[in-house]
Coordinates of N, CA and C in Angstrom, one line a residue:
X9 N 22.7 17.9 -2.9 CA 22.7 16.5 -3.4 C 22.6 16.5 -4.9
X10 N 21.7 17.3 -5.5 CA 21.7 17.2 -7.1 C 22.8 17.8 -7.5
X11 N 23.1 18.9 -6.9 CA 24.4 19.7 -7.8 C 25.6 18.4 -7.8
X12 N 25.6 17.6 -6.6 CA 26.8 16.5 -6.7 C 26.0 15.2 -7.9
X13 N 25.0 15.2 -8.0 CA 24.9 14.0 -8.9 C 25.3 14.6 -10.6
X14 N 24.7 15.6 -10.9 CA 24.8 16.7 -12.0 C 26.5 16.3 -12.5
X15 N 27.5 16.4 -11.6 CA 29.0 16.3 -11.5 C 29.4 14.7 -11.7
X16 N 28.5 14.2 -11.7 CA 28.5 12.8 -11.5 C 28.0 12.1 -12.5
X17 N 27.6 12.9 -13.3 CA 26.6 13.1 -14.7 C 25.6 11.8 -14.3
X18 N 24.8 12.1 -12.9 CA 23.8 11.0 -12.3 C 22.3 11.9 -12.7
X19 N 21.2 11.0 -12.5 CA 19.5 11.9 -12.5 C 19.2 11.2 -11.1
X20 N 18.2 11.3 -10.6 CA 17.5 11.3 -9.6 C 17.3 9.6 -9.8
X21 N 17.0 9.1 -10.7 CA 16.7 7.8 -10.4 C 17.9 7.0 -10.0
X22 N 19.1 7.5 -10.0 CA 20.1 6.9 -9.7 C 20.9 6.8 -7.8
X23 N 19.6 7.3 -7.3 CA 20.0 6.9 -6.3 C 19.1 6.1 -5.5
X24 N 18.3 5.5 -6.5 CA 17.3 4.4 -6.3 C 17.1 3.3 -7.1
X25 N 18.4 3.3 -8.1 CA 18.6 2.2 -9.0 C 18.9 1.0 -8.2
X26 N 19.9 0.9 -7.0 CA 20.2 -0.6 -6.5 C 18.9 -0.9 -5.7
X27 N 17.8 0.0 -5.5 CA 17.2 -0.7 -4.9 C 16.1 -1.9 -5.4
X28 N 15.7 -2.9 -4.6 CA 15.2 -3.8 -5.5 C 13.5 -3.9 -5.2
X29 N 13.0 -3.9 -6.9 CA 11.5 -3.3 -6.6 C 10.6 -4.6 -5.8
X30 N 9.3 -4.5 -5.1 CA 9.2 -5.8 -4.8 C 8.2 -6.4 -6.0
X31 N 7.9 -7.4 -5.9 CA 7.1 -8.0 -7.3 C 6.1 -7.7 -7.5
X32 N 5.0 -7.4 -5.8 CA 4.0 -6.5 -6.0 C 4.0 -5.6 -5.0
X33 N 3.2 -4.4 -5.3 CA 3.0 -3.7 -4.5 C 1.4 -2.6 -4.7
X34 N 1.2 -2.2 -3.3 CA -0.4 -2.0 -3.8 C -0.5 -0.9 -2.5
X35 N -1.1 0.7 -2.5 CA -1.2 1.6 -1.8 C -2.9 1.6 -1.9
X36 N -3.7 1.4 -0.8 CA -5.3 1.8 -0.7 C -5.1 3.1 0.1
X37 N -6.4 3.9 0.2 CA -6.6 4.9 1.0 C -8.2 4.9 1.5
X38 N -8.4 4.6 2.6 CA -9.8 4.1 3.4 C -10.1 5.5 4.3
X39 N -11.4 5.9 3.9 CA -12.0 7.2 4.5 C -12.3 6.6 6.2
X40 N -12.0 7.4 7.0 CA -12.7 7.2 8.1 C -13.9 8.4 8.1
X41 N -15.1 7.4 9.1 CA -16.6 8.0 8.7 C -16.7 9.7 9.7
X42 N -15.7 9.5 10.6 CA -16.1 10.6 11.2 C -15.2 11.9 11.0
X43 N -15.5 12.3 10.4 CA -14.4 13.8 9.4 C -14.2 14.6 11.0
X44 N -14.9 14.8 12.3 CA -14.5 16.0 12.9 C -13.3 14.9 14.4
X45 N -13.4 14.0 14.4 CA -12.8 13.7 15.5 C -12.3 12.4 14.9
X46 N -11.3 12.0 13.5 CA -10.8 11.1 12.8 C -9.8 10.6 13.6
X47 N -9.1 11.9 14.0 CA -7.5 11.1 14.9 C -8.2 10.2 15.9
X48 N -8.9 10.0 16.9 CA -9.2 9.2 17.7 C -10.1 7.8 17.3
X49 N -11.0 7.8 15.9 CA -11.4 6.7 15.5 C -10.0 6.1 14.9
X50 N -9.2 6.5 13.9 CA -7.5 5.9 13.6 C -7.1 5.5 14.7
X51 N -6.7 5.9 16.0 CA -6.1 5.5 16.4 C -6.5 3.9 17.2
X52 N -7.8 4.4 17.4 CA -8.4 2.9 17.9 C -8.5 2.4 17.1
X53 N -8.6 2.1 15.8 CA -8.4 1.1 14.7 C -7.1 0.3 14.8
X54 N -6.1 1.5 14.7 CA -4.5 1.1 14.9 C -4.1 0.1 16.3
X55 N -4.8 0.6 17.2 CA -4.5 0.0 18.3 C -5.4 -1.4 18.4
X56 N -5.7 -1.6 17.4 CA -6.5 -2.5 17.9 C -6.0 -3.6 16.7
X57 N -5.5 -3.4 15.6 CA -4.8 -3.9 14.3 C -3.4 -4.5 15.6
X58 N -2.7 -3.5 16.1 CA -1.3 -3.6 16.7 C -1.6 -5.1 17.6
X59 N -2.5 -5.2 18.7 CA -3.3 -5.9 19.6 C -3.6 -7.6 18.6
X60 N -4.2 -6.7 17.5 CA -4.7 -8.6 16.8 C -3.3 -9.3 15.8
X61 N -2.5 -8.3 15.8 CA -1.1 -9.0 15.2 C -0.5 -9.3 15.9
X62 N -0.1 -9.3 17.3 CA 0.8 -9.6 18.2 C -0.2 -10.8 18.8
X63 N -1.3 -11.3 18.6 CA -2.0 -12.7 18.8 C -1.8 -13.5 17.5
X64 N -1.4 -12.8 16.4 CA -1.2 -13.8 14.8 C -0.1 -14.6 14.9
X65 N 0.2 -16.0 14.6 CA 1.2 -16.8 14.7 C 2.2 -16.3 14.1
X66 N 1.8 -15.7 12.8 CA 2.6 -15.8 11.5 C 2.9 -14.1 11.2
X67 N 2.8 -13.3 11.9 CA 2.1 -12.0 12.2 C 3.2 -11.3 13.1
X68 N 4.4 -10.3 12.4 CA 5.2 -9.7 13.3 C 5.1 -7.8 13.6
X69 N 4.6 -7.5 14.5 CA 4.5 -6.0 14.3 C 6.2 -5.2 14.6
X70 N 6.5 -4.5 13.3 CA 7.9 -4.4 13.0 C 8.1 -3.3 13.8
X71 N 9.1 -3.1 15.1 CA 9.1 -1.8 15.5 C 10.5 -1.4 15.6
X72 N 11.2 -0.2 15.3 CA 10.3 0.9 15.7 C 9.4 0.8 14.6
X73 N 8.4 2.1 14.8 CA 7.5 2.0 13.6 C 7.2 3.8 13.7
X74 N 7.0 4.9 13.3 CA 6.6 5.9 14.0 C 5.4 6.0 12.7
X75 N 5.0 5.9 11.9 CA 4.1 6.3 10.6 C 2.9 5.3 11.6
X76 N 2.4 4.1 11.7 CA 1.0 3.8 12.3 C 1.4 2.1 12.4
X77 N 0.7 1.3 11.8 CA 1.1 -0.3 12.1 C 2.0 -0.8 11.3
X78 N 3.0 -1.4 11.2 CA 4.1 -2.2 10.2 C 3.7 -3.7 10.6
X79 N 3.3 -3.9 9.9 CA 3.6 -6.0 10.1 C 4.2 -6.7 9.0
X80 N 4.7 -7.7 9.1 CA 5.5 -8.4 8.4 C 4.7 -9.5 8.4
X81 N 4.9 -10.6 7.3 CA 4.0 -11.8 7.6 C 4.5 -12.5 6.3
X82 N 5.7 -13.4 6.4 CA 6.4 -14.0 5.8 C 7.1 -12.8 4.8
X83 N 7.3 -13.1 3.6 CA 7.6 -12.2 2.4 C 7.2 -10.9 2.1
X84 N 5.8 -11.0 2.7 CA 5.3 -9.3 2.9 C 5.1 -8.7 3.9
X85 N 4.5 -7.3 3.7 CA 4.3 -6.6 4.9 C 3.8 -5.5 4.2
X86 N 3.0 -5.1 5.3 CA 1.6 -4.0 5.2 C 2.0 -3.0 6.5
X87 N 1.6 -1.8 5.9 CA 1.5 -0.8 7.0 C 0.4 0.0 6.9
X88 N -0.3 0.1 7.6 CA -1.5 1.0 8.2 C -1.5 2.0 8.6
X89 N -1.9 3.5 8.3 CA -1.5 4.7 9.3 C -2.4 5.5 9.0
X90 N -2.0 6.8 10.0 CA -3.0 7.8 9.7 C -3.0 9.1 9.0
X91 N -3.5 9.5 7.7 CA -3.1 10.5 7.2 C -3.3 11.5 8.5
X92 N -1.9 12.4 8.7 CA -1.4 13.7 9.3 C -2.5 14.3 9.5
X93 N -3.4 15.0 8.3 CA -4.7 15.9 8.0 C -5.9 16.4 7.5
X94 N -6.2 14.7 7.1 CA -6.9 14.3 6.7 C -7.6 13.3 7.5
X95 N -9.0 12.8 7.1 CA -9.7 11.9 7.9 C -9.9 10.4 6.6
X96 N -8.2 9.9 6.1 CA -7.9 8.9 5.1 C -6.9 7.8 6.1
X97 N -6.9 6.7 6.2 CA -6.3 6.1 6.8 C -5.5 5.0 5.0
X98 N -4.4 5.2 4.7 CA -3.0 5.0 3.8 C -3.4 3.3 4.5
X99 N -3.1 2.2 3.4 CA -2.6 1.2 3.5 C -1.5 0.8 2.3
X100 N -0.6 0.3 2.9 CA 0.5 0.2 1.8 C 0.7 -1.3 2.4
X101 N 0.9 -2.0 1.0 CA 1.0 -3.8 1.5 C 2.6 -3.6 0.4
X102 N 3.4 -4.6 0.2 CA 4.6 -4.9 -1.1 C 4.6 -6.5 -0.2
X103 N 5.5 -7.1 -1.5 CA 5.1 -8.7 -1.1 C 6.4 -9.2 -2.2
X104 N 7.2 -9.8 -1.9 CA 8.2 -10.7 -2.9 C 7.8 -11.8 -3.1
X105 N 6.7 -12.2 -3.2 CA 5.5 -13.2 -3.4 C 4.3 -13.1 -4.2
X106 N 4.3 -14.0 -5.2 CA 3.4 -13.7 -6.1 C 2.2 -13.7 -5.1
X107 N 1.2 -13.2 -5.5 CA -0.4 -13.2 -4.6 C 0.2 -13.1 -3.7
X108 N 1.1 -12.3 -2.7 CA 1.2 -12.2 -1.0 C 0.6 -10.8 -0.9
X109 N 0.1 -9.9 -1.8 CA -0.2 -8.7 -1.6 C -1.8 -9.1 -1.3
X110 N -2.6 -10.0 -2.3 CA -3.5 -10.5 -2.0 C -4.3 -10.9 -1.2
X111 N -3.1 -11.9 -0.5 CA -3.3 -12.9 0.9 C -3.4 -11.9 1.8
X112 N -2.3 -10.9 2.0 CA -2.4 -10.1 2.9 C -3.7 -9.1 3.2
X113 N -4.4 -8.4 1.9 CA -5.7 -7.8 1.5 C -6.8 -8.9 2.2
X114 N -6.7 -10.0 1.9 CA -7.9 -10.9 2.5 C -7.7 -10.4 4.2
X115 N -7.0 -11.3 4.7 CA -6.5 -11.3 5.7 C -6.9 -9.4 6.8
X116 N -6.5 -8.8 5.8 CA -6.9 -7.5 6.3 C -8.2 -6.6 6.3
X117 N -9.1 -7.1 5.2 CA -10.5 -7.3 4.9 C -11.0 -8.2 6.2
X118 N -10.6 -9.1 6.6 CA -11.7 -9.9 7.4 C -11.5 -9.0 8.7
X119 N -10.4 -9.0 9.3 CA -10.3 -7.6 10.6 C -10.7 -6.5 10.4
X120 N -10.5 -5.9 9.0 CA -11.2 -4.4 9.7 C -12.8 -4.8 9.3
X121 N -13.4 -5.5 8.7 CA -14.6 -5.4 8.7 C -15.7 -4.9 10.5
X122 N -15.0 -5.3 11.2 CA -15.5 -5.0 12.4 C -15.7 -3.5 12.4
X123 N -15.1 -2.5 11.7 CA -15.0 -1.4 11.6 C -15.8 -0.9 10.8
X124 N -16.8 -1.6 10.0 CA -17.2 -0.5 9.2 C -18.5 -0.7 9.3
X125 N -19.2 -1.1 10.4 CA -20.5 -1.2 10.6 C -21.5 -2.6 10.5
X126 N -20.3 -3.5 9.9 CA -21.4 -4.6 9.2 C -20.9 -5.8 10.7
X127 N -22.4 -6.0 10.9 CA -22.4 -7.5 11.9 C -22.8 -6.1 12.7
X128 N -23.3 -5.3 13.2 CA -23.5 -4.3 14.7 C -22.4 -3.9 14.9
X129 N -20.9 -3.4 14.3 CA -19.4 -2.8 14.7 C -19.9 -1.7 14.6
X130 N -18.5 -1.3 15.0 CA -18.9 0.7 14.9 C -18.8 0.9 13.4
X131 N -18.9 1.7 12.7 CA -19.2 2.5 11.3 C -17.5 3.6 11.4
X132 N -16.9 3.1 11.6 CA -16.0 4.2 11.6 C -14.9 4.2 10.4
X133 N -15.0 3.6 9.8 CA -14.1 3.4 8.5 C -14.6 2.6 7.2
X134 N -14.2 3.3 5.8 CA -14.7 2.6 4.6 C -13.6 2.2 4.2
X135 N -13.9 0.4 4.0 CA -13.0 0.1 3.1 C -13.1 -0.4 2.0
X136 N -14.3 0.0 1.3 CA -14.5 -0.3 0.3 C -13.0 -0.4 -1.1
X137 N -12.3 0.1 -1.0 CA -11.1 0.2 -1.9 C -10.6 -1.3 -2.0
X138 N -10.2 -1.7 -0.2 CA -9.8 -3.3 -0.4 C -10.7 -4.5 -0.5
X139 N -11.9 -4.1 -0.3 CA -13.2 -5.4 -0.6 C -13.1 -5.0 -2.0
X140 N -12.9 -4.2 -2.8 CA -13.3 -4.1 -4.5 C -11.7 -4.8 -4.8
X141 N -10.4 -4.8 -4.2 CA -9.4 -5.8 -4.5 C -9.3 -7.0 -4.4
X142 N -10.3 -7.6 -3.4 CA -10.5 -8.7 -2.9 C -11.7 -9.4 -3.8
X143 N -12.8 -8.8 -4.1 CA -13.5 -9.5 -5.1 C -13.0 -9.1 -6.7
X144 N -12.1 -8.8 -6.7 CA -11.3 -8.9 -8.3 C -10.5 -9.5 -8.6
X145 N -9.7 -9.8 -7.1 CA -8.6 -11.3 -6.8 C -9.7 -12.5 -7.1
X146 N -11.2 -12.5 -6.6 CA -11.6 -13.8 -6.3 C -12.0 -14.3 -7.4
X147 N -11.8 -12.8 -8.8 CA -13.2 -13.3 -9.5 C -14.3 -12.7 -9.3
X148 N -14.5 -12.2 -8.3 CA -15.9 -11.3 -8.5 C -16.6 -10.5 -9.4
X149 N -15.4 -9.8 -9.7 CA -15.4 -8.4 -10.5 C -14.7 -8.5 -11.6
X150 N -15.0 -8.3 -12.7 CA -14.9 -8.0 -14.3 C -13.6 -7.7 -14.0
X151 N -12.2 -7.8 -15.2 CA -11.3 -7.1 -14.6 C -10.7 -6.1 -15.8
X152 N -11.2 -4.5 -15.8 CA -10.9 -3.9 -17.1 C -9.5 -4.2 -17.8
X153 N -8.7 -4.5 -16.8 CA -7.2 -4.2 -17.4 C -7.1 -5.7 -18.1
X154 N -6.6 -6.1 -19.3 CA -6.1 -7.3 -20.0 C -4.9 -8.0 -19.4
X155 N -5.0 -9.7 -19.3 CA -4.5 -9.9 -18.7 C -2.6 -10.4 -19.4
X156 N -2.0 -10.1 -19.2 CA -0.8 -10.6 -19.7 C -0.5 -11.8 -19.8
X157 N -0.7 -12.7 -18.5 CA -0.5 -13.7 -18.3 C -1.8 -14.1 -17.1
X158 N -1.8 -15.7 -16.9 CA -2.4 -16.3 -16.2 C -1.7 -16.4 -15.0
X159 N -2.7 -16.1 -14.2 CA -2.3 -16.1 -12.6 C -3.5 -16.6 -11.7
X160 N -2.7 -17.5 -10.5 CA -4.0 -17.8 -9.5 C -4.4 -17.0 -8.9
X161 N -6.3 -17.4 -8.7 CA -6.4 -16.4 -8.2 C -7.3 -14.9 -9.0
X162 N -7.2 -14.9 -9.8 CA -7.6 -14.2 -11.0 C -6.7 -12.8 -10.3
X163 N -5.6 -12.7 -9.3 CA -5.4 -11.4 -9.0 C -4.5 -10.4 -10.1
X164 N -4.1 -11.1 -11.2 CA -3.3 -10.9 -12.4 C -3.9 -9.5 -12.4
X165 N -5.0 -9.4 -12.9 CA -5.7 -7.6 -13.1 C -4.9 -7.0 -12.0
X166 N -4.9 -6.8 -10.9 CA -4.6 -5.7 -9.7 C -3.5 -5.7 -10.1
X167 N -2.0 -6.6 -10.6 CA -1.0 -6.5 -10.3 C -1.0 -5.7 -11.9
X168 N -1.5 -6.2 -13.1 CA -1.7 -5.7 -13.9 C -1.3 -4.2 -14.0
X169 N -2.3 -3.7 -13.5 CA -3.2 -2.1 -13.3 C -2.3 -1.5 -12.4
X170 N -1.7 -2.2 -11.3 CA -0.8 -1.2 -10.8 C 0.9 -1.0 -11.3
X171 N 1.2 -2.1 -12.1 CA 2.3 -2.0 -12.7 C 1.8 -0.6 -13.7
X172 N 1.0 -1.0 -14.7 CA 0.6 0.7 -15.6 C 1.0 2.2 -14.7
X173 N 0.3 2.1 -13.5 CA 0.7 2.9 -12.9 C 1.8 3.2 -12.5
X174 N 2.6 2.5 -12.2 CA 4.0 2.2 -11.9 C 5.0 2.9 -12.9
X175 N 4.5 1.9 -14.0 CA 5.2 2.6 -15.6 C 5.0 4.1 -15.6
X176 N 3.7 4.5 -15.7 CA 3.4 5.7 -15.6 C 4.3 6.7 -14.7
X177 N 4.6 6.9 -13.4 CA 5.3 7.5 -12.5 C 7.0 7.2 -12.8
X178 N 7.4 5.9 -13.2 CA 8.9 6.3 -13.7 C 9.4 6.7 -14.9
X179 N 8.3 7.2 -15.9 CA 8.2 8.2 -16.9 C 8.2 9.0 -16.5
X180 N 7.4 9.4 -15.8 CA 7.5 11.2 -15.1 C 8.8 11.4 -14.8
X181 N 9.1 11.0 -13.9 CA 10.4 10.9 -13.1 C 11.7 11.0 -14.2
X182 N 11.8 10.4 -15.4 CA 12.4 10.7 -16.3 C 12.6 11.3 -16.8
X183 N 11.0 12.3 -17.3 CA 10.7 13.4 -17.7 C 11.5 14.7 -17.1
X184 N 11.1 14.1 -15.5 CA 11.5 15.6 -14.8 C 13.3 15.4 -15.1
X185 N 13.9 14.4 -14.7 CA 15.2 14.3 -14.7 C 15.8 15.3 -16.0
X186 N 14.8 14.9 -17.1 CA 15.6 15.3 -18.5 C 15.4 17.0 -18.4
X187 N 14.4 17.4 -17.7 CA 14.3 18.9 -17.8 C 15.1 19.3 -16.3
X188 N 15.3 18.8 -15.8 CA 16.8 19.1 -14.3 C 17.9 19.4 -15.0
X189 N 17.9 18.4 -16.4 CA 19.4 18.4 -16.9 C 19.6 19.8 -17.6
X190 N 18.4 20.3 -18.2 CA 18.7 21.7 -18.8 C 18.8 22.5 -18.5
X191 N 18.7 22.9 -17.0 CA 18.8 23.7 -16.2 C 20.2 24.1 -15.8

């Protein structure tokens, strides 16, 4: 495939130029507590995320699905899964909605909290990554990154901080392209 782009005088980003970015996007990664028997605490998490979306009005579990939960819920959608080999359960939300990465974070904070010990639940997952999203959306939390603009919500910082990141990785990507070419 590269030797045909090369001939094409294309780089790698060009076969992901039509695609269109969404406005936000946000990847957490939540430890589950039990490192020797993880695949079965994930999976009852998953099965049980699958179970409370298919009771959500607004709430569509997208299938097929083979990576762990896909839901859709207006303009965005989140998927939940289980790292392969690791004891890390991946959340990835994107949203063509300003704050729907947000909405969705809340929303997904109040369900898994059952999981992580608090109120007498089981202790089987940390999610501390999306409570520290959620009280930076609310205002809770200081927000290091400056903000560009005003946004409801105070969630401007998250979207902020992951765009840097963002910038960051399609530098690389540029990088690498320009040293493919010399090759």
């Amino acid at each position: 495939k590269m030797a045909k782009l090369r001939k094409e005088n294309k780089g790698l980003m060009s076969l992901i130029e039509s695609l269109k970015e969404p406005v936000e996007m946000v990847e957490l990664r939540f430890k589950l507590t039990n490192t020797k028997d993880f695949a079965k605490d994930g999976n009852k998490i998953l099965d049980a995320l699958k179970a409370h979306a298919e009771k959500e009005d607004d709430w569509h579990v997208v299938t097929p699905n083979f990576e762990g939960v896909r839901v859709q819920v207006g303009e965005t959608w989140f998927l939940l899964r289980m790292s392969l080999h690791d004891p890390l359960m991946p959340l990835n939300i994107e949203s063509e909605t300003r704050g729907g990465t947000v909405a969705a974070a809340v929303a997904l904070e109040e369900f898994l909290e059952q999981f992580t010990g608090v109120g007498g639940g089981e202790n089987l997952l940390d999610i501390t990554p999306l409570t520290q999203m959620v009280d930076a959306a609310s205002g809770d939390e200081e927000c290091p990154i400056p903000e560009e603009e005003e946004a409801p919500g105070g969630w401007q910082c998250i979207i902020n901080s992951l765009q840097q990141d963002n910038d960051k990785l399609r530098k690389k990507v540029l990088e690498l392209e320009k040293q493919l070419a010399k090759v």
